[in-house]
mmCIF file of C-alpha atoms (C1' of nucleotides) in Angstrom:
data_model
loop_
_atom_site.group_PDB
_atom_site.id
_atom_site.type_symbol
_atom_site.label_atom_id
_atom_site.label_comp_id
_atom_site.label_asym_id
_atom_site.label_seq_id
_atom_site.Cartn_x
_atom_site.Cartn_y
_atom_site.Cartn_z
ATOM 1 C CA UNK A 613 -127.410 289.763 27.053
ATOM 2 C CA UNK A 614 -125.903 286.931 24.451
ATOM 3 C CA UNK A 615 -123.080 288.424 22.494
ATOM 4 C CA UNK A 616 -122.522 286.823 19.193
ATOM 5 C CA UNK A 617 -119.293 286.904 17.134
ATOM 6 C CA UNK A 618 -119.281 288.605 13.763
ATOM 7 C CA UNK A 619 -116.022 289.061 11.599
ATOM 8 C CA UNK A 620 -115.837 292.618 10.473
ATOM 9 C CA UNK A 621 -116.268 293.511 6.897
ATOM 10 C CA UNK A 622 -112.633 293.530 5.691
ATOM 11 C CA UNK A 623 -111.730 290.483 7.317
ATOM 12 C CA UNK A 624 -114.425 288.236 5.187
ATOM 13 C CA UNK A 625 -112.920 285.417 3.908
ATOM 14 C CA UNK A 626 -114.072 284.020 0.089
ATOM 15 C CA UNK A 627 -113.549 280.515 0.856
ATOM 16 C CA UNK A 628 -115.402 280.844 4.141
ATOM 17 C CA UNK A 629 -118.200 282.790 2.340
ATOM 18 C CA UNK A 630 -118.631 280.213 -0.604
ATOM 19 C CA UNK A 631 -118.348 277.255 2.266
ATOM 20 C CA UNK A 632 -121.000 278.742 4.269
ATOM 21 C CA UNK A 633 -123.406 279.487 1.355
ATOM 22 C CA UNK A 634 -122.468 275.698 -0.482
ATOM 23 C CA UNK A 635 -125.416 273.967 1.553
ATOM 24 C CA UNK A 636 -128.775 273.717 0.623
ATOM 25 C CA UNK A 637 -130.353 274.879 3.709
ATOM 26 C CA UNK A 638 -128.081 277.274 4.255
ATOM 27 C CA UNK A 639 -128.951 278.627 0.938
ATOM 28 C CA UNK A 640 -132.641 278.593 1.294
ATOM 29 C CA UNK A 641 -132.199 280.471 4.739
ATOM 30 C CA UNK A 642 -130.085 283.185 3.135
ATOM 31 C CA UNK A 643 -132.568 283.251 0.351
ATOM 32 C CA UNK A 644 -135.948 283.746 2.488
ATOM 33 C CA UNK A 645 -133.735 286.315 5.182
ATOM 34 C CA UNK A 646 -133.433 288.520 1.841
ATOM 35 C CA UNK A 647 -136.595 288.352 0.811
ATOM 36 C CA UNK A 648 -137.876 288.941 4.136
ATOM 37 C CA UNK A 649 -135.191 291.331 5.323
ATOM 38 C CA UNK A 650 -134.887 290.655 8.755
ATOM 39 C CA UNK A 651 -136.185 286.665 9.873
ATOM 40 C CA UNK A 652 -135.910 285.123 14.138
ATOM 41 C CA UNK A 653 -134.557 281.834 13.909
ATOM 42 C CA UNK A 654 -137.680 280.138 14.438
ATOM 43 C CA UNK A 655 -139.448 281.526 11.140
ATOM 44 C CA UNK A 656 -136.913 279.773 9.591
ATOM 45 C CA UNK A 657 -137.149 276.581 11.350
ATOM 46 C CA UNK A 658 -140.158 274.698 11.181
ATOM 47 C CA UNK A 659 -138.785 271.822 9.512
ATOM 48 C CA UNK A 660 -135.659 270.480 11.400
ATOM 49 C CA UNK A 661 -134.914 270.896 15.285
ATOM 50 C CA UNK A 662 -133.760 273.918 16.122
ATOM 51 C CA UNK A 663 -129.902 272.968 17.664
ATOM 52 C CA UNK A 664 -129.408 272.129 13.748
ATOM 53 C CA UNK A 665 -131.118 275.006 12.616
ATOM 54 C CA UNK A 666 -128.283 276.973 15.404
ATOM 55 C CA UNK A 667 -125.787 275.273 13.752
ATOM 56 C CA UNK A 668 -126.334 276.928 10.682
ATOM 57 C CA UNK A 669 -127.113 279.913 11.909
ATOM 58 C CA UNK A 670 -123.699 280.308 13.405
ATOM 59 C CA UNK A 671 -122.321 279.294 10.694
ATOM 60 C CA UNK A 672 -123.502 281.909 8.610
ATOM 61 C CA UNK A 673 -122.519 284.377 11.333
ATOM 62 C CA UNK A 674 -119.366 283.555 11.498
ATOM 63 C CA UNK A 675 -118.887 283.688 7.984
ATOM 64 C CA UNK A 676 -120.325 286.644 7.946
ATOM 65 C CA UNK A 677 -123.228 286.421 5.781
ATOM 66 C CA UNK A 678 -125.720 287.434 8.198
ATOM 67 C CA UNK A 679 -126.032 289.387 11.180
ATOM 68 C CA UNK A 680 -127.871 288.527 14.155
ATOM 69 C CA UNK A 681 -129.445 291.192 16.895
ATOM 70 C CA UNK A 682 -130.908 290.090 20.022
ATOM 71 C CA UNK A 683 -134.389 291.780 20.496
ATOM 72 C CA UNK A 684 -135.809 291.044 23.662
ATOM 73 C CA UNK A 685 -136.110 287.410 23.246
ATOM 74 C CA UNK A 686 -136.106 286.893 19.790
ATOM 75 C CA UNK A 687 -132.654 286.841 17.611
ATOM 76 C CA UNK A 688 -133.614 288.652 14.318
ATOM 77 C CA UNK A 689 -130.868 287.834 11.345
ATOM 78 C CA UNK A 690 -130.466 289.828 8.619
ATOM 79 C CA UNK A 691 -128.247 289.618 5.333
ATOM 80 C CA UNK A 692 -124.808 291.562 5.565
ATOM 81 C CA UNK A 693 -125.746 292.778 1.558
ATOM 82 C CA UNK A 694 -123.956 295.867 1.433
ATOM 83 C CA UNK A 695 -120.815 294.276 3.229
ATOM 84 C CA UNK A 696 -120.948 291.398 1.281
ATOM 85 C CA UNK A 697 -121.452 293.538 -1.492
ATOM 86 C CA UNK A 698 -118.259 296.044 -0.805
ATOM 87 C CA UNK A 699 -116.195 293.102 -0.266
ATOM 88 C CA UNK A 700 -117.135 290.678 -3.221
ATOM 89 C CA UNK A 701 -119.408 292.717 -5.679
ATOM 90 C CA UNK A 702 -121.749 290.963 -7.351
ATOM 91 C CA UNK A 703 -122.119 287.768 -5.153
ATOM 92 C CA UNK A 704 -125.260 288.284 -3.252
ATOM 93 C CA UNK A 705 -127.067 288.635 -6.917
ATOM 94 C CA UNK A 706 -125.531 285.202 -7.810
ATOM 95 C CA UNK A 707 -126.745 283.727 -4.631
ATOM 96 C CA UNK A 708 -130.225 285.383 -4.450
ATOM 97 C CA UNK A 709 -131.179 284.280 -8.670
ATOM 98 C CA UNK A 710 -134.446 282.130 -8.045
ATOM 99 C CA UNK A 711 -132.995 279.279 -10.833
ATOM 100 C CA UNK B 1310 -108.963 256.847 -24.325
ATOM 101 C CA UNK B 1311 -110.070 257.862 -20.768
ATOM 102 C CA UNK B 1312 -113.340 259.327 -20.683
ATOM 103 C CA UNK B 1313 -114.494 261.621 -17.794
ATOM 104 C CA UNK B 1314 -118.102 263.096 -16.664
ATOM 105 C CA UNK B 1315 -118.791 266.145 -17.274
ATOM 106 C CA UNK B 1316 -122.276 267.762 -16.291
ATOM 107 C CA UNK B 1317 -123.878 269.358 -18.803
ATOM 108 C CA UNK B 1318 -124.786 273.090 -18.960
ATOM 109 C CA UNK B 1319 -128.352 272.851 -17.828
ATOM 110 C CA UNK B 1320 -128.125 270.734 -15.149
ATOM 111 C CA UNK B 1321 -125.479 272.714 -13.074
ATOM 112 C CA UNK B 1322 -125.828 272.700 -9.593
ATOM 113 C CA UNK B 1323 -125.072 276.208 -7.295
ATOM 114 C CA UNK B 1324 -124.432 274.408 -3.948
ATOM 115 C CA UNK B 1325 -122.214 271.722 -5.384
ATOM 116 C CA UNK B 1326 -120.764 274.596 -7.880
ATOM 117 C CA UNK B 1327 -119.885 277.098 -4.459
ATOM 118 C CA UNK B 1328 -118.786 274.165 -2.743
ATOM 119 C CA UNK B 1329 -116.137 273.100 -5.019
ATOM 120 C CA UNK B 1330 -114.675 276.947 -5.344
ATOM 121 C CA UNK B 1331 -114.823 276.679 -1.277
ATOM 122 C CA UNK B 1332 -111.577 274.963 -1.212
ATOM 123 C CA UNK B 1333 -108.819 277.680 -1.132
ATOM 124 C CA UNK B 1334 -106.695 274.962 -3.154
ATOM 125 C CA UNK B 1335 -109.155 274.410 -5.469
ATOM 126 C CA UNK B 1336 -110.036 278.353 -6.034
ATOM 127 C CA UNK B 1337 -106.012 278.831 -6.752
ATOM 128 C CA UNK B 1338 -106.373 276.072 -9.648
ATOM 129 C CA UNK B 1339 -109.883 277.896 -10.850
ATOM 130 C CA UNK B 1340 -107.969 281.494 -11.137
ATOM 131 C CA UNK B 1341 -104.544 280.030 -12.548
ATOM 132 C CA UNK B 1342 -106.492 278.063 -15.309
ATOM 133 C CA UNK B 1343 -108.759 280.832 -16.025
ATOM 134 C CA UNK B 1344 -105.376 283.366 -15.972
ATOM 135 C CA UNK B 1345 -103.927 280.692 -18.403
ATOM 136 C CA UNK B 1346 -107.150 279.618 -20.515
ATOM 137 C CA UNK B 1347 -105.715 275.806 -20.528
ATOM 138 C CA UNK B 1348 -103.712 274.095 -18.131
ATOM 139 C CA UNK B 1349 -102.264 270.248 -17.591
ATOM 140 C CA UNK B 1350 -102.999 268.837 -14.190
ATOM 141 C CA UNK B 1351 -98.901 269.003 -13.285
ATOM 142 C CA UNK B 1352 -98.695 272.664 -14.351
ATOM 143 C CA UNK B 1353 -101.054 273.311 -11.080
ATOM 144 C CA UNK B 1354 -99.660 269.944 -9.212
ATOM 145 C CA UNK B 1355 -96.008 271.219 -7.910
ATOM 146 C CA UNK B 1356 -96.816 271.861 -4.053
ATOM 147 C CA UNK B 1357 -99.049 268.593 -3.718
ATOM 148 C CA UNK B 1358 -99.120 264.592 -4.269
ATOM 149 C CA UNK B 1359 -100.771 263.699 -7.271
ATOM 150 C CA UNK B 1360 -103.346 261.965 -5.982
ATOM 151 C CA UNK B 1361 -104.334 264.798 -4.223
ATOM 152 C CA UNK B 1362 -104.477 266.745 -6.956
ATOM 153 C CA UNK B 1363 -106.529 264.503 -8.876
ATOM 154 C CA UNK B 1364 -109.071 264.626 -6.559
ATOM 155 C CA UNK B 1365 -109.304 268.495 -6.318
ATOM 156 C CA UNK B 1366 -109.716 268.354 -10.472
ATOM 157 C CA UNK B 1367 -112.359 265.965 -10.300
ATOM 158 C CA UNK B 1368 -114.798 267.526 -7.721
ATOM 159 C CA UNK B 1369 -114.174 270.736 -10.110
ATOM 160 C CA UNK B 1370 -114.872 268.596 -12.877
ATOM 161 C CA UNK B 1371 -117.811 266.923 -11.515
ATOM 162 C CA UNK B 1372 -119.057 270.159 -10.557
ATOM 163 C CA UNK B 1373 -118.855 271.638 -13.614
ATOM 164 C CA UNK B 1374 -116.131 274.512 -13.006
ATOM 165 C CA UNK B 1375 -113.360 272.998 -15.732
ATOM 166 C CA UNK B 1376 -114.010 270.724 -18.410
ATOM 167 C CA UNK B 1377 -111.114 268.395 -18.747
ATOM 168 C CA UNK B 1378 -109.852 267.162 -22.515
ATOM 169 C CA UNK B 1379 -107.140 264.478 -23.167
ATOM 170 C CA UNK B 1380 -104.867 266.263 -25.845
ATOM 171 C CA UNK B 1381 -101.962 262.987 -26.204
ATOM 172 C CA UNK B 1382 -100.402 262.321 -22.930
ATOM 173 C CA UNK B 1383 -101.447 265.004 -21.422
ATOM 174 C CA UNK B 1384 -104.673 266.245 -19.347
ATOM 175 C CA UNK B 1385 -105.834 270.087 -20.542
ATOM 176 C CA UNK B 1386 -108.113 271.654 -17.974
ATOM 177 C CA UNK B 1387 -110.132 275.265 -19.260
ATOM 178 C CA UNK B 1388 -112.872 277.019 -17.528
ATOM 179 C CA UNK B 1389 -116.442 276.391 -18.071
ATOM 180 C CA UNK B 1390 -116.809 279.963 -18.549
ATOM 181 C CA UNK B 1391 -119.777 280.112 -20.854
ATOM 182 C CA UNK B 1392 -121.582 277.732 -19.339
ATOM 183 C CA UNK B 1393 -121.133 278.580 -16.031
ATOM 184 C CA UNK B 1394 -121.536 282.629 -16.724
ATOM 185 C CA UNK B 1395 -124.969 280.930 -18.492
ATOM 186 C CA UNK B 1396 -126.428 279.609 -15.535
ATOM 187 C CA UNK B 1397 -124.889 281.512 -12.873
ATOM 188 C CA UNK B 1398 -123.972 285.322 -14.547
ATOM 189 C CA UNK B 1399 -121.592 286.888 -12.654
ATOM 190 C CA UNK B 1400 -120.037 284.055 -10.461
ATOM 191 C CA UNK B 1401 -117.041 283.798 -12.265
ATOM 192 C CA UNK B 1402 -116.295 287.311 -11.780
ATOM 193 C CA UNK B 1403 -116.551 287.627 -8.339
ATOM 194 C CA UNK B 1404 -114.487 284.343 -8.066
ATOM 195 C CA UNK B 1405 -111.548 285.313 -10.278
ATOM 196 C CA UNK B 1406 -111.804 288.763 -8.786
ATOM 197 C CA UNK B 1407 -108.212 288.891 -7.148
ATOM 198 C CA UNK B 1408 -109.092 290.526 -3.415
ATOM 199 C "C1'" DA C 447 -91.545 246.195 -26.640
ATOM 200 C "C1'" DC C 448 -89.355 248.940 -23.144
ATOM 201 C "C1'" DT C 449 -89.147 253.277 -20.597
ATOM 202 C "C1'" DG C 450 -90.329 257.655 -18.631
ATOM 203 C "C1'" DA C 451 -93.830 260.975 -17.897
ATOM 204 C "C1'" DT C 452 -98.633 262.111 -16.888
ATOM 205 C "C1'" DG C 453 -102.633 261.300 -14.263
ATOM 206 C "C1'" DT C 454 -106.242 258.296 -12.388
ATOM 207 C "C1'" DT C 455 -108.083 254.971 -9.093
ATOM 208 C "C1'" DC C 456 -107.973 252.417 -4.848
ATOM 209 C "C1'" DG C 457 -107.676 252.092 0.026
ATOM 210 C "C1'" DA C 458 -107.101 253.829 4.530
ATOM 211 C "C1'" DG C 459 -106.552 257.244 8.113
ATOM 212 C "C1'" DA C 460 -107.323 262.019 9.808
ATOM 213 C "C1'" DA C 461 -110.018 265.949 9.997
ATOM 214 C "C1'" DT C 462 -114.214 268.395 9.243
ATOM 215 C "C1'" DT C 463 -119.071 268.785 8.918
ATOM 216 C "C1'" DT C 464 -123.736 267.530 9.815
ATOM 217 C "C1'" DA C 465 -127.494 266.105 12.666
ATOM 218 C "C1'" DC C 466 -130.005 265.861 16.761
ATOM 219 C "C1'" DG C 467 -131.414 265.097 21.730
ATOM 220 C "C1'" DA C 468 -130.693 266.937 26.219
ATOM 221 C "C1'" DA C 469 -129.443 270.418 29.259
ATOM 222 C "C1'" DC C 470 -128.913 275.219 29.748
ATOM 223 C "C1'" DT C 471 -129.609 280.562 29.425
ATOM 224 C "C1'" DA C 472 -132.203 284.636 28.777
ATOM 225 C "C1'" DT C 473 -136.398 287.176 28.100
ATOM 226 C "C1'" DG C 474 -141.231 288.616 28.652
ATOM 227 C "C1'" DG C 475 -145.533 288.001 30.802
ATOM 228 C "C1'" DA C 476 -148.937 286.256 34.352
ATOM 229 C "C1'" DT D 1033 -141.547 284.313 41.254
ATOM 230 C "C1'" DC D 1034 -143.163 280.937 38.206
ATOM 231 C "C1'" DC D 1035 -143.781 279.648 33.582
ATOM 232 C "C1'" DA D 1036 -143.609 279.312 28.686
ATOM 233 C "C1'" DT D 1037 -140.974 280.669 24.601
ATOM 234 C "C1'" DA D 1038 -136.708 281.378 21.894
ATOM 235 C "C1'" DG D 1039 -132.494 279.963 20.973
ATOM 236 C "C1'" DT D 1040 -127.664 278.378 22.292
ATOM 237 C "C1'" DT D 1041 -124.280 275.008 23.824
ATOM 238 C "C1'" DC D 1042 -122.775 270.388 24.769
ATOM 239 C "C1'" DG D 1043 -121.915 265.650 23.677
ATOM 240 C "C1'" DT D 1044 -121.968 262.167 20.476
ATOM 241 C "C1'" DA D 1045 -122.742 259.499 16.354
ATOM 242 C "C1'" DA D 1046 -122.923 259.378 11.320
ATOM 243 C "C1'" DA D 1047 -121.593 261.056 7.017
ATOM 244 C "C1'" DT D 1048 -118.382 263.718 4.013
ATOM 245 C "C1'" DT D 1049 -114.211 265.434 2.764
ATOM 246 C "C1'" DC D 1050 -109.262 265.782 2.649
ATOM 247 C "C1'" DT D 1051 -104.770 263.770 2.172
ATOM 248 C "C1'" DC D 1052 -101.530 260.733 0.557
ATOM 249 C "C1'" DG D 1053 -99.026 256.349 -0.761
ATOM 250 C "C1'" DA D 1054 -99.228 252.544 -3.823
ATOM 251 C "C1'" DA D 1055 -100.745 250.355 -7.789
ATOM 252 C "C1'" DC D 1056 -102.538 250.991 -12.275
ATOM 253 C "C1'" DA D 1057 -103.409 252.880 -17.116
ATOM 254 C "C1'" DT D 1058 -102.194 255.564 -21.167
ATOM 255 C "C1'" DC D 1059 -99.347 257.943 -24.301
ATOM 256 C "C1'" DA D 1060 -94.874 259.440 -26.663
ATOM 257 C "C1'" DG D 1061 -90.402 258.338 -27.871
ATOM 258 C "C1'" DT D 1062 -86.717 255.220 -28.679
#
DNA sequence: ACTGATGTTCGAGAATTTACGAACTATGGA
DNA sequence: TCCATAGTTCGTAAATTCTCGAACATCAGT
């Protein structure tokens, strides 16, 4: 069973956060992992191959945006809201705005 | 008179916007100009080269995080607080939120 | 006009990030 | 056990970003 790394709440890092959550695809996959609350990563990648799509994945783990649990043999990811939300209040509503 | 770009209001961009507060350096500047409401480039320049510098305050600039006015020999920076609390409320509180 | 102070721009090198194919691992089902 | 599916890791190439020195521009004061 694949173990993945996640930073613990306290140890979330703002520049890290912002970093992670500064690219567009990134963004969109944060976005539609809210919305859906819990995504695999291939519901979110039907567009580019998935060792990129990995790559941001990871880095959104280890950022600690999202959270990733292996079920059987899918990975579902799911947002860290509340926390994200403990940690820097108010930034997952910035993030999530449709504009 | 040196004339800079400065995005306007409307057409301010999240990623490139959470990409230029990404930079721990560049998040310092944001939360000593907003501590400070107006600040010249060498108030914030002491640790680094100049040049280096320069190019923090114009990826904030070209972001739209500071505007930047020429008041005599001097560069002023200020926060784009209005505009940015506009199009992205709540960002700037999370950012200048001292953790 | 000369000088000092303030910042920008240019250019180059180092480091980081992104992208993607190929090989690999793990799981569930036939 | 064999096979297909899901996703990661590896290696590498391209693109961005960061850093900094050197040269340049602008302003204030003398």
């Amino acid at each position: 069973m694949r173990r993945f790394f996640h930073p613990d709440a306290s140890s979330l890092d703002l520049p890290r956060v912002l970093h992670a959550l500064s690219d567009p695809v990134r963004l969109e996959m944060v976005r539609r992992i809210a919305a859906a609350g819990e995504l695999t990563c291939g519901a979110l990648g039907e567009a580019r191959p998935k060792s990129s799509m990995s790559h941001h994945f990871r880095t959104l783990r280890e950022a600690g945006v999202i959270r990733t649990r292996v079920a059987g043999a899918v990975h579902l990811n799911a947002l860290r809201g509340d926390d994200l939300e403990a940690r820097f209040p108010g930034l997952l509503a910035v993030v999530l705005e449709k504009s």
